[in-house]
Amino acid sequence: MKLQREILTPQMLQYDDFSSRGETEYVPYLMYFNRPNYRSDAINTDRLGFRISHGATEQASVGSSVPEGPVRLLVGGSVPLGYGSTSDAATMASRLWTQHAPSRPWLTYAGHCYNSTQELLLFLLYRHLLPPVEEIVIFSGFNTLVMSRLVEMHRADQGPFYFCGEFFEQMEEVKSRHRKSSRGFGRRNKPTVPAWPSPDEVRPELNEAIASAVDLVGRHLDTWQVLAAATGARVSFVLQPLATWLREETAPQEKLIFDELDRISKLGTWEALYGDVASVEAGQRYADALAPACEKRGVRFVNLNPVLRAAVTDQTWLYVDRAHLTDEGNDIVAALLAEQLGLS
């Protein structure tokens, strides 16, 4: 018997393959990135792992054919990556380029599961491949907030990233091997492998998690502004619309999918995993903290949740899961982005 997810969103099987942990593409400094040269009906990437964007008459990506410029960048994690769309042409960047703000090409500059640190590093590492950049739209927020709750994973004043537990565990094994090979040379402390507590044991209060996330986002926006000033690019930060930040009621298709995902998830229900940061109230408190942080840095800020809420009804099917958008969702959001940011 097919799952509702397979019936309503069959493309998600291709995204499951695309994001398979067994096929993770590990790269220097970024930790991981999208699978390169991936081919499917739903998603295609270039030699570096950047997703292909579609214009009316051409295609482009950072690691393949790049327009002469100026170009516009849509930066962030899996939502601007278009995770969940039925094709490359249905992503947010493609809808902006073909329909809602077509005066300049749009490049998808996003990585699956990325937080604000990785978003910035991705730009630094591949900036040399870009033509002049006119607009940098950072469409983000949720991943950094989720990671801010993992206080035991903070290292050297830097926030954690997705799958960092695996990284730290493997590094402990590497250090242990080196300790054994150098045994006998001087006094050494007895090696200890950290026993990390469960998230429930160390999860901070919502205000603390928000403050930590906003601090990281603000620090990275400082650097974005410095980098953008050299070329005159304009930087905007858009707080992504999350299904549970957007509205209390869901479209019928969404309810079927969300309930099923809660039943089949091996990690637990959405409420158990993200309930403390994923309510409408939490999203508004996060937006209220991000707005002055952006204003202080001269970065335009848009909380897209109330904007999108006003543009749709409870019957509008927007999400393939609680974070990622349907084709219609991408198109509606692209139109709202163009309107809110004054893009032509």
PDB file of C-alpha atoms in Angstrom, residues 47-280:
ATOM      1  CA  ARG A  47      29.738  19.569 -11.215  1.00  0.00           C
ATOM      2  CA  LEU A  48      29.991  21.319  -7.832  1.00  0.00           C
ATOM      3  CA  GLY A  49      26.531  20.507  -6.509  1.00  0.00           C
ATOM      4  CA  PHE A  50      24.726  23.778  -7.251  1.00  0.00           C
ATOM      5  CA  ARG A  51      21.172  23.340  -8.511  1.00  0.00           C
ATOM      6  CA  ILE A  52      20.299  24.424 -12.043  1.00  0.00           C
ATOM      7  CA  SER A  53      18.113  27.539 -12.346  1.00  0.00           C
ATOM      8  CA  HIS A  54      15.856  28.122 -15.344  1.00  0.00           C
ATOM      9  CA  GLY A  55      15.153  31.361 -17.143  1.00  0.00           C
ATOM     10  CA  ALA A  56      12.765  31.883 -20.025  1.00  0.00           C
ATOM     11  CA  THR A  57      15.351  30.916 -22.644  1.00  0.00           C
ATOM     12  CA  GLU A  58      18.430  29.705 -20.750  1.00  0.00           C
ATOM     13  CA  GLN A  59      19.682  27.768 -17.759  1.00  0.00           C
ATOM     14  CA  ALA A  60      22.484  28.591 -15.345  1.00  0.00           C
ATOM     15  CA  SER A  61      24.266  27.486 -12.209  1.00  0.00           C
ATOM     16  CA  VAL A  62      27.390  28.532 -10.343  1.00  0.00           C
ATOM     17  CA  GLY A  63      29.423  25.524 -11.460  1.00  0.00           C
ATOM     18  CA  SER A  64      28.322  25.410 -15.115  1.00  0.00           C
ATOM     19  CA  SER A  65      27.195  28.125 -17.490  1.00  0.00           C
ATOM     20  CA  VAL A  66      27.004  31.492 -15.720  1.00  0.00           C
ATOM     21  CA  PRO A  67      25.465  34.619 -17.298  1.00  0.00           C
ATOM     22  CA  GLU A  68      27.765  37.585 -17.784  1.00  0.00           C
ATOM     23  CA  GLY A  69      25.932  39.486 -15.079  1.00  0.00           C
ATOM     24  CA  PRO A  70      24.776  41.239 -13.112  1.00  0.00           C
ATOM     25  CA  VAL A  71      23.050  38.302 -11.416  1.00  0.00           C
ATOM     26  CA  ARG A  72      20.947  37.819  -8.316  1.00  0.00           C
ATOM     27  CA  LEU A  73      21.590  35.136  -5.697  1.00  0.00           C
ATOM     28  CA  LEU A  74      19.012  33.223  -3.678  1.00  0.00           C
ATOM     29  CA  VAL A  75      20.970  32.020  -0.643  1.00  0.00           C
ATOM     30  CA  GLY A  76      20.043  29.592   2.102  1.00  0.00           C
ATOM     31  CA  GLY A  77      19.287  25.978   2.949  1.00  0.00           C
ATOM     32  CA  SER A  78      16.966  23.387   1.498  1.00  0.00           C
ATOM     33  CA  VAL A  79      13.956  25.701   1.006  1.00  0.00           C
ATOM     34  CA  PRO A  80      15.632  28.058  -1.510  1.00  0.00           C
ATOM     35  CA  LEU A  81      17.360  24.965  -2.892  1.00  0.00           C
ATOM     36  CA  GLY A  82      13.866  23.986  -3.973  1.00  0.00           C
ATOM     37  CA  TYR A  83      13.765  20.744  -2.023  1.00  0.00           C
ATOM     38  CA  GLY A  84      10.354  19.278  -2.827  1.00  0.00           C
ATOM     39  CA  SER A  85       9.686  20.940  -6.179  1.00  0.00           C
ATOM     40  CA  THR A  86       8.801  18.678  -9.100  1.00  0.00           C
ATOM     41  CA  SER A  87      11.505  20.109 -11.377  1.00  0.00           C
ATOM     42  CA  ASP A  88      14.337  22.636 -11.549  1.00  0.00           C
ATOM     43  CA  ALA A  89      12.013  24.982 -13.420  1.00  0.00           C
ATOM     44  CA  ALA A  90       9.620  25.047 -10.442  1.00  0.00           C
ATOM     45  CA  THR A  91      12.101  26.272  -7.829  1.00  0.00           C
ATOM     46  CA  MET A  92      11.855  29.700  -6.283  1.00  0.00           C
ATOM     47  CA  ALA A  93      14.899  31.018  -8.156  1.00  0.00           C
ATOM     48  CA  SER A  94      13.541  29.759 -11.464  1.00  0.00           C
ATOM     49  CA  ARG A  95      10.128  31.313 -10.874  1.00  0.00           C
ATOM     50  CA  LEU A  96      11.789  34.626 -10.035  1.00  0.00           C
ATOM     51  CA  TRP A  97      13.917  34.450 -13.183  1.00  0.00           C
ATOM     52  CA  THR A  98      11.139  33.426 -15.541  1.00  0.00           C
ATOM     53  CA  GLN A  99       8.126  35.248 -14.143  1.00  0.00           C
ATOM     54  CA  HIS A 100       8.240  37.455 -11.071  1.00  0.00           C
ATOM     55  CA  ALA A 101      11.586  39.333 -11.261  1.00  0.00           C
ATOM     56  CA  PRO A 102      13.062  38.417 -14.657  1.00  0.00           C
ATOM     57  CA  SER A 103      15.167  41.521 -15.356  1.00  0.00           C
ATOM     58  CA  ARG A 104      18.264  39.714 -14.008  1.00  0.00           C
ATOM     59  CA  PRO A 105      19.229  36.022 -13.884  1.00  0.00           C
ATOM     60  CA  TRP A 106      18.755  34.249 -10.546  1.00  0.00           C
ATOM     61  CA  LEU A 107      21.215  31.630  -9.288  1.00  0.00           C
ATOM     62  CA  THR A 108      20.318  29.058  -6.636  1.00  0.00           C
ATOM     63  CA  TYR A 109      23.053  29.440  -4.029  1.00  0.00           C
ATOM     64  CA  ALA A 110      21.845  27.011  -1.389  1.00  0.00           C
ATOM     65  CA  GLY A 111      22.797  23.812   0.384  1.00  0.00           C
ATOM     66  CA  HIS A 112      20.651  21.095   1.925  1.00  0.00           C
ATOM     67  CA  CYS A 113      20.501  21.477   5.740  1.00  0.00           C
ATOM     68  CA  TYR A 114      22.703  24.584   5.743  1.00  0.00           C
ATOM     69  CA  ASN A 115      22.828  27.050   8.629  1.00  0.00           C
ATOM     70  CA  SER A 116      23.937  30.695   8.473  1.00  0.00           C
ATOM     71  CA  THR A 117      27.635  29.821   8.843  1.00  0.00           C
ATOM     72  CA  GLN A 118      27.606  27.425   5.915  1.00  0.00           C
ATOM     73  CA  GLU A 119      25.598  29.841   3.781  1.00  0.00           C
ATOM     74  CA  LEU A 120      28.321  32.454   4.236  1.00  0.00           C
ATOM     75  CA  LEU A 121      31.182  30.010   3.692  1.00  0.00           C
ATOM     76  CA  LEU A 122      29.581  28.764   0.489  1.00  0.00           C
ATOM     77  CA  PHE A 123      29.643  32.310  -0.871  1.00  0.00           C
ATOM     78  CA  LEU A 124      33.265  32.833   0.180  1.00  0.00           C
ATOM     79  CA  LEU A 125      34.474  29.600  -1.397  1.00  0.00           C
ATOM     80  CA  TYR A 126      32.809  30.067  -4.789  1.00  0.00           C
ATOM     81  CA  ARG A 127      32.638  33.842  -5.159  1.00  0.00           C
ATOM     82  CA  HIS A 128      35.416  33.686  -7.758  1.00  0.00           C
ATOM     83  CA  LEU A 129      33.054  31.868 -10.150  1.00  0.00           C
ATOM     84  CA  LEU A 130      30.417  34.578 -10.070  1.00  0.00           C
ATOM     85  CA  PRO A 131      29.940  37.557 -12.376  1.00  0.00           C
ATOM     86  CA  PRO A 132      28.937  40.898 -10.797  1.00  0.00           C
ATOM     87  CA  VAL A 133      26.199  40.359  -8.211  1.00  0.00           C
ATOM     88  CA  GLU A 134      23.349  42.839  -7.893  1.00  0.00           C
ATOM     89  CA  GLU A 135      21.144  41.239  -5.220  1.00  0.00           C
ATOM     90  CA  ILE A 136      21.847  38.769  -2.402  1.00  0.00           C
ATOM     91  CA  VAL A 137      18.612  37.469  -0.917  1.00  0.00           C
ATOM     92  CA  ILE A 138      19.238  35.262   2.127  1.00  0.00           C
ATOM     93  CA  PHE A 139      16.142  33.108   2.569  1.00  0.00           C
ATOM     94  CA  SER A 140      16.805  31.365   5.834  1.00  0.00           C
ATOM     95  CA  GLY A 141      16.401  31.208   9.610  1.00  0.00           C
ATOM     96  CA  PHE A 142      14.964  27.903  10.781  1.00  0.00           C
ATOM     97  CA  ASN A 143      18.066  25.710  10.619  1.00  0.00           C
ATOM     98  CA  THR A 144      20.148  28.180  12.612  1.00  0.00           C
ATOM     99  CA  LEU A 145      17.447  28.376  15.286  1.00  0.00           C
ATOM    100  CA  VAL A 146      17.117  24.593  15.500  1.00  0.00           C
ATOM    101  CA  MET A 147      20.865  24.176  15.835  1.00  0.00           C
ATOM    102  CA  SER A 148      21.086  26.892  18.502  1.00  0.00           C
ATOM    103  CA  ARG A 149      19.336  24.520  20.905  1.00  0.00           C
ATOM    104  CA  LEU A 150      22.239  22.033  20.739  1.00  0.00           C
ATOM    105  CA  VAL A 151      24.266  23.893  23.338  1.00  0.00           C
ATOM    106  CA  GLU A 152      26.536  20.911  24.002  1.00  0.00           C
ATOM    107  CA  MET A 153      27.659  20.963  20.369  1.00  0.00           C
ATOM    108  CA  HIS A 154      28.939  24.562  20.347  1.00  0.00           C
ATOM    109  CA  ARG A 155      32.683  24.690  19.695  1.00  0.00           C
ATOM    110  CA  ALA A 156      35.064  27.668  19.729  1.00  0.00           C
ATOM    111  CA  ASP A 157      32.203  30.194  19.820  1.00  0.00           C
ATOM    112  CA  GLN A 158      30.666  28.689  16.693  1.00  0.00           C
ATOM    113  CA  GLY A 159      27.212  27.180  16.456  1.00  0.00           C
ATOM    114  CA  PRO A 160      26.641  23.532  15.597  1.00  0.00           C
ATOM    115  CA  PHE A 161      25.594  22.188  12.226  1.00  0.00           C
ATOM    116  CA  TYR A 162      23.434  19.304  11.092  1.00  0.00           C
ATOM    117  CA  PHE A 163      25.109  15.904  11.614  1.00  0.00           C
ATOM    118  CA  CYS A 164      27.849  17.492  13.749  1.00  0.00           C
ATOM    119  CA  GLY A 165      27.469  14.731  16.338  1.00  0.00           C
ATOM    120  CA  GLU A 166      28.811  12.232  13.798  1.00  0.00           C
ATOM    121  CA  PHE A 167      31.733  14.543  13.048  1.00  0.00           C
ATOM    122  CA  PHE A 168      32.720  15.017  16.701  1.00  0.00           C
ATOM    123  CA  GLU A 169      32.437  11.291  17.397  1.00  0.00           C
ATOM    124  CA  GLN A 170      34.674  10.434  14.452  1.00  0.00           C
ATOM    125  CA  MET A 171      37.221  13.078  15.478  1.00  0.00           C
ATOM    126  CA  GLU A 172      37.365  11.578  18.964  1.00  0.00           C
ATOM    127  CA  GLU A 173      38.260   8.244  17.387  1.00  0.00           C
ATOM    128  CA  VAL A 174      40.976   9.917  15.296  1.00  0.00           C
ATOM    129  CA  LYS A 175      42.430  11.624  18.381  1.00  0.00           C
ATOM    130  CA  SER A 176      42.311   8.345  20.261  1.00  0.00           C
ATOM    131  CA  ARG A 177      44.347   6.609  17.556  1.00  0.00           C
ATOM    132  CA  HIS A 178      46.950   9.389  17.656  1.00  0.00           C
ATOM    133  CA  ARG A 179      47.173   9.150  21.431  1.00  0.00           C
ATOM    134  CA  LYS A 180      47.873   5.427  21.194  1.00  0.00           C
ATOM    135  CA  SER A 181      50.564   5.899  18.547  1.00  0.00           C
ATOM    136  CA  SER A 182      52.373   8.525  20.654  1.00  0.00           C
ATOM    137  CA  ARG A 183      52.008   6.716  23.982  1.00  0.00           C
ATOM    138  CA  GLY A 184      54.994   6.938  26.279  1.00  0.00           C
ATOM    139  CA  PHE A 185      56.214  10.421  25.330  1.00  0.00           C
ATOM    140  CA  GLY A 186      55.554  12.577  28.354  1.00  0.00           C
ATOM    141  CA  ARG A 187      52.615  12.686  30.716  1.00  0.00           C
ATOM    142  CA  ARG A 188      49.210  12.714  29.101  1.00  0.00           C
ATOM    143  CA  ASN A 189      45.786  13.161  30.477  1.00  0.00           C
ATOM    144  CA  LYS A 190      43.623  10.112  30.281  1.00  0.00           C
ATOM    145  CA  PRO A 191      41.607  10.425  27.047  1.00  0.00           C
ATOM    146  CA  THR A 192      37.911  10.891  27.502  1.00  0.00           C
ATOM    147  CA  VAL A 193      35.170  10.562  24.953  1.00  0.00           C
ATOM    148  CA  PRO A 194      32.382  13.022  25.738  1.00  0.00           C
ATOM    149  CA  ALA A 195      29.056  11.505  26.653  1.00  0.00           C
ATOM    150  CA  TRP A 196      26.649  14.007  25.160  1.00  0.00           C
ATOM    151  CA  PRO A 197      23.356  14.359  26.971  1.00  0.00           C
ATOM    152  CA  SER A 198      20.081  14.058  25.174  1.00  0.00           C
ATOM    153  CA  PRO A 199      18.623  17.260  23.677  1.00  0.00           C
ATOM    154  CA  ASP A 200      15.878  17.278  26.325  1.00  0.00           C
ATOM    155  CA  GLU A 201      18.486  17.416  29.094  1.00  0.00           C
ATOM    156  CA  VAL A 202      20.262  20.497  27.724  1.00  0.00           C
ATOM    157  CA  ARG A 203      17.675  22.218  25.558  1.00  0.00           C
ATOM    158  CA  PRO A 204      17.710  25.936  26.407  1.00  0.00           C
ATOM    159  CA  GLU A 205      14.697  28.127  26.967  1.00  0.00           C
ATOM    160  CA  LEU A 206      13.174  29.604  23.821  1.00  0.00           C
ATOM    161  CA  ASN A 207      14.476  33.114  24.519  1.00  0.00           C
ATOM    162  CA  GLU A 208      18.009  31.760  24.972  1.00  0.00           C
ATOM    163  CA  ALA A 209      17.812  29.752  21.742  1.00  0.00           C
ATOM    164  CA  ILE A 210      16.506  32.775  19.827  1.00  0.00           C
ATOM    165  CA  ALA A 211      19.208  35.037  21.253  1.00  0.00           C
ATOM    166  CA  SER A 212      21.910  32.557  20.243  1.00  0.00           C
ATOM    167  CA  ALA A 213      20.530  32.187  16.710  1.00  0.00           C
ATOM    168  CA  VAL A 214      20.133  35.944  16.235  1.00  0.00           C
ATOM    169  CA  ASP A 215      23.687  36.507  17.460  1.00  0.00           C
ATOM    170  CA  LEU A 216      25.042  34.081  14.850  1.00  0.00           C
ATOM    171  CA  VAL A 217      22.881  35.479  12.050  1.00  0.00           C
ATOM    172  CA  GLY A 218      23.898  39.023  12.988  1.00  0.00           C
ATOM    173  CA  ARG A 219      27.609  38.213  12.988  1.00  0.00           C
ATOM    174  CA  HIS A 220      27.325  36.626   9.587  1.00  0.00           C
ATOM    175  CA  LEU A 221      25.271  39.521   8.203  1.00  0.00           C
ATOM    176  CA  ASP A 222      28.106  41.848   9.254  1.00  0.00           C
ATOM    177  CA  THR A 223      30.412  39.865   6.977  1.00  0.00           C
ATOM    178  CA  TRP A 224      27.842  39.677   4.170  1.00  0.00           C
ATOM    179  CA  GLN A 225      27.625  43.463   4.228  1.00  0.00           C
ATOM    180  CA  VAL A 226      31.401  43.872   4.094  1.00  0.00           C
ATOM    181  CA  LEU A 227      31.627  41.503   1.134  1.00  0.00           C
ATOM    182  CA  ALA A 228      28.676  43.063  -0.663  1.00  0.00           C
ATOM    183  CA  ALA A 229      29.967  46.612  -0.203  1.00  0.00           C
ATOM    184  CA  ALA A 230      32.886  45.888  -2.512  1.00  0.00           C
ATOM    185  CA  THR A 231      30.537  45.258  -5.434  1.00  0.00           C
ATOM    186  CA  GLY A 232      27.510  47.341  -4.481  1.00  0.00           C
ATOM    187  CA  ALA A 233      25.263  44.313  -4.075  1.00  0.00           C
ATOM    188  CA  ARG A 234      22.209  44.753  -1.881  1.00  0.00           C
ATOM    189  CA  VAL A 235      21.711  42.243   0.942  1.00  0.00           C
ATOM    190  CA  SER A 236      18.276  41.212   2.233  1.00  0.00           C
ATOM    191  CA  PHE A 237      17.355  38.688   4.910  1.00  0.00           C
ATOM    192  CA  VAL A 238      14.025  36.903   4.540  1.00  0.00           C
ATOM    193  CA  LEU A 239      12.767  34.775   7.411  1.00  0.00           C
ATOM    194  CA  GLN A 240      11.472  31.677   5.686  1.00  0.00           C
ATOM    195  CA  PRO A 241       7.804  30.699   6.041  1.00  0.00           C
ATOM    196  CA  LEU A 242       7.488  27.511   8.053  1.00  0.00           C
ATOM    197  CA  ALA A 243       4.209  25.610   7.966  1.00  0.00           C
ATOM    198  CA  THR A 244       3.854  25.776  11.740  1.00  0.00           C
ATOM    199  CA  TRP A 245       4.947  29.435  11.905  1.00  0.00           C
ATOM    200  CA  LEU A 246       2.457  30.278   9.183  1.00  0.00           C
ATOM    201  CA  ARG A 247      -0.907  29.047  10.443  1.00  0.00           C
ATOM    202  CA  GLU A 248      -2.598  26.815  12.975  1.00  0.00           C
ATOM    203  CA  GLU A 249      -4.768  25.030  10.371  1.00  0.00           C
ATOM    204  CA  THR A 250      -3.301  23.192   7.396  1.00  0.00           C
ATOM    205  CA  ALA A 251      -4.571  22.393   3.923  1.00  0.00           C
ATOM    206  CA  PRO A 252      -6.173  18.919   3.612  1.00  0.00           C
ATOM    207  CA  GLN A 253      -3.230  17.520   1.639  1.00  0.00           C
ATOM    208  CA  GLU A 254      -0.783  18.885   4.191  1.00  0.00           C
ATOM    209  CA  LYS A 255      -2.625  17.278   7.086  1.00  0.00           C
ATOM    210  CA  LEU A 256      -2.489  13.879   5.388  1.00  0.00           C
ATOM    211  CA  ILE A 257       1.241  14.202   4.756  1.00  0.00           C
ATOM    212  CA  PHE A 258       2.144  15.729   8.137  1.00  0.00           C
ATOM    213  CA  ASP A 259       0.230  13.101  10.117  1.00  0.00           C
ATOM    214  CA  GLU A 260       1.820  10.335   8.086  1.00  0.00           C
ATOM    215  CA  LEU A 261       5.320  11.744   8.544  1.00  0.00           C
ATOM    216  CA  ASP A 262       4.766  11.799  12.297  1.00  0.00           C
ATOM    217  CA  ARG A 263       3.728   8.127  12.178  1.00  0.00           C
ATOM    218  CA  ILE A 264       6.646   6.873  10.108  1.00  0.00           C
ATOM    219  CA  SER A 265       9.465   9.088  11.402  1.00  0.00           C
ATOM    220  CA  LYS A 266      12.246   7.124  13.099  1.00  0.00           C
ATOM    221  CA  LEU A 267      13.369  10.233  14.985  1.00  0.00           C
ATOM    222  CA  GLY A 268      10.032  11.126  16.547  1.00  0.00           C
ATOM    223  CA  THR A 269       7.136  13.438  15.819  1.00  0.00           C
ATOM    224  CA  TRP A 270       7.571  17.011  14.640  1.00  0.00           C
ATOM    225  CA  GLU A 271       6.211  18.259  17.970  1.00  0.00           C
ATOM    226  CA  ALA A 272       8.742  16.211  19.924  1.00  0.00           C
ATOM    227  CA  LEU A 273      11.640  17.348  17.737  1.00  0.00           C
ATOM    228  CA  TYR A 274      10.824  21.000  17.093  1.00  0.00           C
ATOM    229  CA  GLY A 275       7.739  21.939  19.071  1.00  0.00           C
ATOM    230  CA  ASP A 276       9.532  24.475  21.263  1.00  0.00           C
ATOM    231  CA  VAL A 277      10.762  26.555  18.299  1.00  0.00           C
ATOM    232  CA  ALA A 278       8.133  25.808  15.672  1.00  0.00           C
ATOM    233  CA  SER A 279       4.928  27.389  16.984  1.00  0.00           C
ATOM    234  CA  VAL A 280       3.359  30.529  15.518  1.00  0.00           C
TER     235      VAL A 280
END
